[in-house]
Coordinates of C-alpha atoms in Angstrom, one line a residue:
Chain A
N236 CA 160.2 231.4 -18.2
A237 CA 157.5 230.7 -15.5
G238 CA 157.1 234.4 -14.8
V239 CA 155.6 235.0 -11.2
T240 CA 154.4 231.5 -9.5
Q241 CA 152.3 231.4 -6.3
T242 CA 151.5 228.7 -4.0
P243 CA 149.0 227.5 -2.8
K244 CA 146.3 228.3 -5.5
F245 CA 143.6 227.6 -3.0
Q246 CA 143.6 227.3 0.9
V247 CA 140.9 227.1 3.5
L248 CA 142.0 228.0 7.1
K249 CA 140.1 228.2 10.4
T250 CA 140.1 231.5 12.4
G251 CA 143.5 231.5 14.3
Q252 CA 145.6 229.3 12.1
S253 CA 148.6 230.5 10.6
M254 CA 150.0 230.1 6.9
T255 CA 152.6 231.3 4.5
L256 CA 151.8 232.2 0.9
Q257 CA 154.8 231.9 -1.3
C258 CA 155.8 233.8 -4.5
A259 CA 158.7 233.4 -6.8
Q260 CA 159.5 235.5 -9.9
D261 CA 162.1 234.5 -12.7
M262 CA 162.5 237.7 -14.2
N263 CA 165.4 239.1 -12.1
H264 CA 163.2 241.9 -11.0
N265 CA 164.2 244.1 -8.1
S266 CA 160.5 245.1 -6.8
M267 CA 157.9 242.5 -5.6
Y268 CA 154.4 243.3 -4.2
W269 CA 151.7 241.6 -2.1
Y270 CA 148.1 242.5 -2.8
R271 CA 144.6 241.5 -1.8
Q272 CA 141.6 241.7 -3.9
D273 CA 138.2 241.4 -2.2
P274 CA 134.9 240.5 -4.2
G275 CA 134.0 243.2 -6.8
M276 CA 136.8 245.6 -5.5
G277 CA 140.0 246.7 -6.7
L278 CA 143.5 245.5 -5.5
R279 CA 144.9 246.9 -2.3
L280 CA 148.7 246.8 -1.5
I281 CA 149.5 244.9 1.4
Y282 CA 153.4 245.1 1.5
Y283 CA 155.9 245.7 -1.2
S284 CA 159.7 245.3 -1.5
A285 CA 161.5 247.6 -3.5
S286 CA 164.6 245.4 -3.5
E287 CA 166.2 242.3 -2.1
G288 CA 166.6 243.2 1.7
T289 CA 164.1 245.7 2.2
T290 CA 160.3 245.7 2.7
D291 CA 157.7 248.4 3.3
K292 CA 154.1 248.7 4.4
G293 CA 151.3 249.3 1.9
E294 CA 147.8 250.4 2.4
V295 CA 146.5 247.4 4.4
P296 CA 149.5 245.8 6.3
N297 CA 147.8 244.8 9.7
G298 CA 147.5 241.2 10.4
Y299 CA 150.3 240.1 7.8
N300 CA 154.1 240.0 7.6
V301 CA 156.4 239.5 4.7
S302 CA 159.8 238.2 4.1
R303 CA 162.0 238.9 1.0
L304 CA 164.0 235.8 1.2
N305 CA 166.3 236.5 -1.9
K306 CA 165.8 238.5 -5.0
R307 CA 163.2 235.8 -6.4
E308 CA 161.3 234.9 -3.5
F309 CA 158.9 237.1 -1.3
S310 CA 156.4 235.5 1.1
L311 CA 153.4 236.7 3.0
R312 CA 152.5 235.3 6.4
L313 CA 149.2 235.4 8.3
E314 CA 150.0 234.8 11.8
S315 CA 146.4 234.4 13.1
A316 CA 144.1 234.3 10.5
A317 CA 140.7 236.0 10.7
P318 CA 137.5 235.9 8.5
S319 CA 138.2 239.4 7.4
Q320 CA 141.4 238.0 5.5
T321 CA 139.1 236.0 3.3
S322 CA 140.3 237.5 -0.2
V323 CA 142.3 236.5 -3.3
Y324 CA 145.9 237.3 -2.7
F325 CA 148.0 238.4 -5.8
C326 CA 152.0 238.6 -5.9
A327 CA 153.4 240.7 -8.5
S328 CA 157.1 241.9 -9.5
S329 CA 158.3 244.8 -11.6
E330 CA 161.5 246.3 -12.6
P331 CA 161.0 250.2 -12.4
G332 CA 162.9 252.0 -15.0
Q333 CA 163.0 248.9 -17.4
G334 CA 160.6 249.1 -20.3
K335 CA 157.3 250.3 -19.0
G336 CA 157.9 249.0 -15.6
E337 CA 154.7 247.3 -15.6
Q338 CA 153.7 244.7 -12.8
F339 CA 153.6 241.1 -13.9
F340 CA 151.3 239.2 -11.7
G341 CA 151.0 235.6 -10.5
P342 CA 147.7 233.5 -10.9
G343 CA 146.5 234.4 -7.3
T344 CA 145.7 232.5 -4.1
R345 CA 142.2 232.1 -3.1
L346 CA 142.2 232.0 0.8
T347 CA 139.1 231.5 2.7
V348 CA 139.0 232.0 6.4
L349 CA 136.3 230.2 8.6
Chain B
A275 CA 148.3 261.1 -0.1
Q276 CA 148.1 259.3 -3.6
K277 CA 144.9 258.3 -5.0
I278 CA 143.2 256.7 -8.0
T279 CA 139.6 257.3 -8.7
Q280 CA 137.4 255.1 -11.1
T281 CA 133.7 256.4 -11.0
Q282 CA 132.1 253.7 -13.4
P283 CA 131.3 250.6 -11.6
G284 CA 130.1 249.2 -14.9
M285 CA 129.9 250.2 -18.7
F286 CA 128.1 248.8 -21.5
V287 CA 129.1 249.1 -25.0
Q288 CA 127.9 247.7 -28.3
E289 CA 130.5 245.2 -30.2
K290 CA 132.7 247.3 -32.7
E291 CA 132.0 250.6 -31.1
A292 CA 134.4 252.6 -29.0
V293 CA 134.4 253.2 -25.2
T294 CA 136.2 255.5 -22.9
L295 CA 136.6 254.1 -19.1
D296 CA 137.6 257.1 -17.0
C297 CA 140.4 257.6 -14.5
T298 CA 141.5 260.4 -12.3
Y299 CA 144.5 260.3 -9.9
D300 CA 145.9 262.6 -7.4
T301 CA 149.5 263.2 -6.6
S302 CA 152.0 265.9 -5.8
D303 CA 154.8 264.2 -7.1
P304 CA 155.8 265.5 -10.6
S305 CA 157.3 262.0 -11.4
Y306 CA 154.7 259.3 -11.8
G307 CA 153.4 256.5 -14.2
L308 CA 149.8 255.6 -15.0
F309 CA 148.6 252.0 -15.9
W310 CA 145.7 250.2 -17.2
Y311 CA 145.1 246.5 -16.6
K312 CA 142.5 244.1 -17.7
Q313 CA 141.3 241.3 -15.5
P314 CA 139.0 238.8 -17.3
S315 CA 136.6 236.5 -15.6
S316 CA 139.2 234.0 -15.3
G317 CA 141.1 236.1 -12.6
E318 CA 144.5 236.9 -14.2
M319 CA 145.8 240.4 -14.5
I320 CA 146.9 241.6 -18.0
F321 CA 149.0 244.6 -18.7
L322 CA 147.5 246.9 -21.4
I323 CA 149.0 250.4 -21.4
Y324 CA 151.4 252.8 -19.6
Q325 CA 151.8 256.6 -19.6
G326 CA 154.7 258.3 -17.9
S327 CA 154.1 261.7 -16.4
Y328 CA 156.8 263.4 -18.8
D329 CA 155.5 261.6 -22.1
Q330 CA 154.4 264.1 -24.3
Q331 CA 152.4 262.2 -26.3
N332 CA 149.3 259.9 -25.5
A333 CA 150.2 256.2 -25.3
T334 CA 148.7 253.8 -27.7
E335 CA 148.9 249.9 -27.9
G336 CA 146.9 248.5 -30.7
R337 CA 143.2 249.2 -29.9
Y338 CA 143.9 250.7 -26.6
S339 CA 144.9 254.5 -26.2
L340 CA 145.4 256.3 -23.1
N341 CA 144.0 260.0 -23.2
F342 CA 146.2 261.9 -20.8
Q343 CA 145.0 265.1 -19.4
K344 CA 147.7 266.3 -16.9
A345 CA 146.3 269.6 -15.9
R346 CA 142.9 267.6 -15.2
K347 CA 144.6 264.7 -13.8
S348 CA 142.8 262.3 -15.9
A349 CA 144.0 259.2 -17.6
N350 CA 141.1 257.6 -19.3
L351 CA 141.3 254.3 -21.3
V352 CA 139.9 254.4 -24.8
I353 CA 139.2 251.0 -26.4
S354 CA 138.4 251.1 -30.1
A355 CA 136.4 248.6 -31.9
S356 CA 135.2 246.8 -28.9
Q357 CA 135.2 243.1 -29.2
L358 CA 133.2 240.5 -27.1
G359 CA 136.7 239.5 -25.5
D360 CA 137.1 243.0 -24.2
S361 CA 134.4 242.1 -21.3
A362 CA 136.4 242.2 -18.2
M363 CA 137.3 244.2 -15.1
Y364 CA 139.7 247.3 -15.9
F365 CA 141.9 248.8 -13.4
C366 CA 143.8 252.0 -13.4
A367 CA 146.8 252.3 -11.4
M368 CA 149.7 254.6 -10.4
W369 CA 153.2 254.6 -9.0
H370 CA 154.8 257.8 -8.3
L371 CA 158.8 258.4 -7.8
G372 CA 158.4 259.6 -4.0
G373 CA 157.0 256.3 -3.3
G374 CA 159.5 254.1 -4.3
F375 CA 157.4 252.8 -7.1
K376 CA 154.9 251.4 -4.9
T377 CA 151.8 251.1 -7.0
I378 CA 148.1 251.5 -6.1
F379 CA 145.0 250.7 -7.8
G380 CA 141.6 252.1 -8.5
A381 CA 138.4 250.1 -7.7
G382 CA 138.0 249.1 -11.3
T383 CA 135.3 249.3 -14.0
R384 CA 133.5 246.3 -15.2
L385 CA 133.1 246.6 -18.8
F386 CA 130.1 244.5 -20.7
V387 CA 130.4 244.2 -24.5
K388 CA 127.1 243.6 -26.2
A389 CA 126.6 241.6 -29.4

């Protein structure tokens, strides 16, 4: 089992460029999440998907869009990158109600916007 | 609105001693869950311990225990017999049933274990 995988691991963009962060999980979880972590800070929820076919905004959704492509995959898109979006992005998945319902995290994508 | 507060930006503890990391939460939902995660300098997020709002007993996982005081809305993490490898960021997190299991995190506490 790979758990949660994210691509790419690192990315440098220029202001105004677009990109999509990919996330996939192989644990058959219904819920998936995208977070950003700024230096020295906690994780802030960007978007989440409680189940396939549903998405909802988190704390900081502006400037981002998401797609829950299927049960396994949840992508995050930056349409026009800004320096304020420089951050580490984590994808996570969980199965609430199963065991402790803890989230399993990917290794993160370190994004720099110049 | 739901909120998690961690008021200790940094903590120091001597190796082999116990340490308590504070977490307070705010929610009006009677059904919620509380987590603690560890983030070493390598960056990965590691699940440590979970407490459900209806759990009667405090959760324990090895050297980790959660001091759950529901009336005070606090969920402090206690690490016993600290080890050098415990040096990391620690995050408290919460979901609530009315939020569809959406999970929010506190700002974190950086723990330094001294030899």
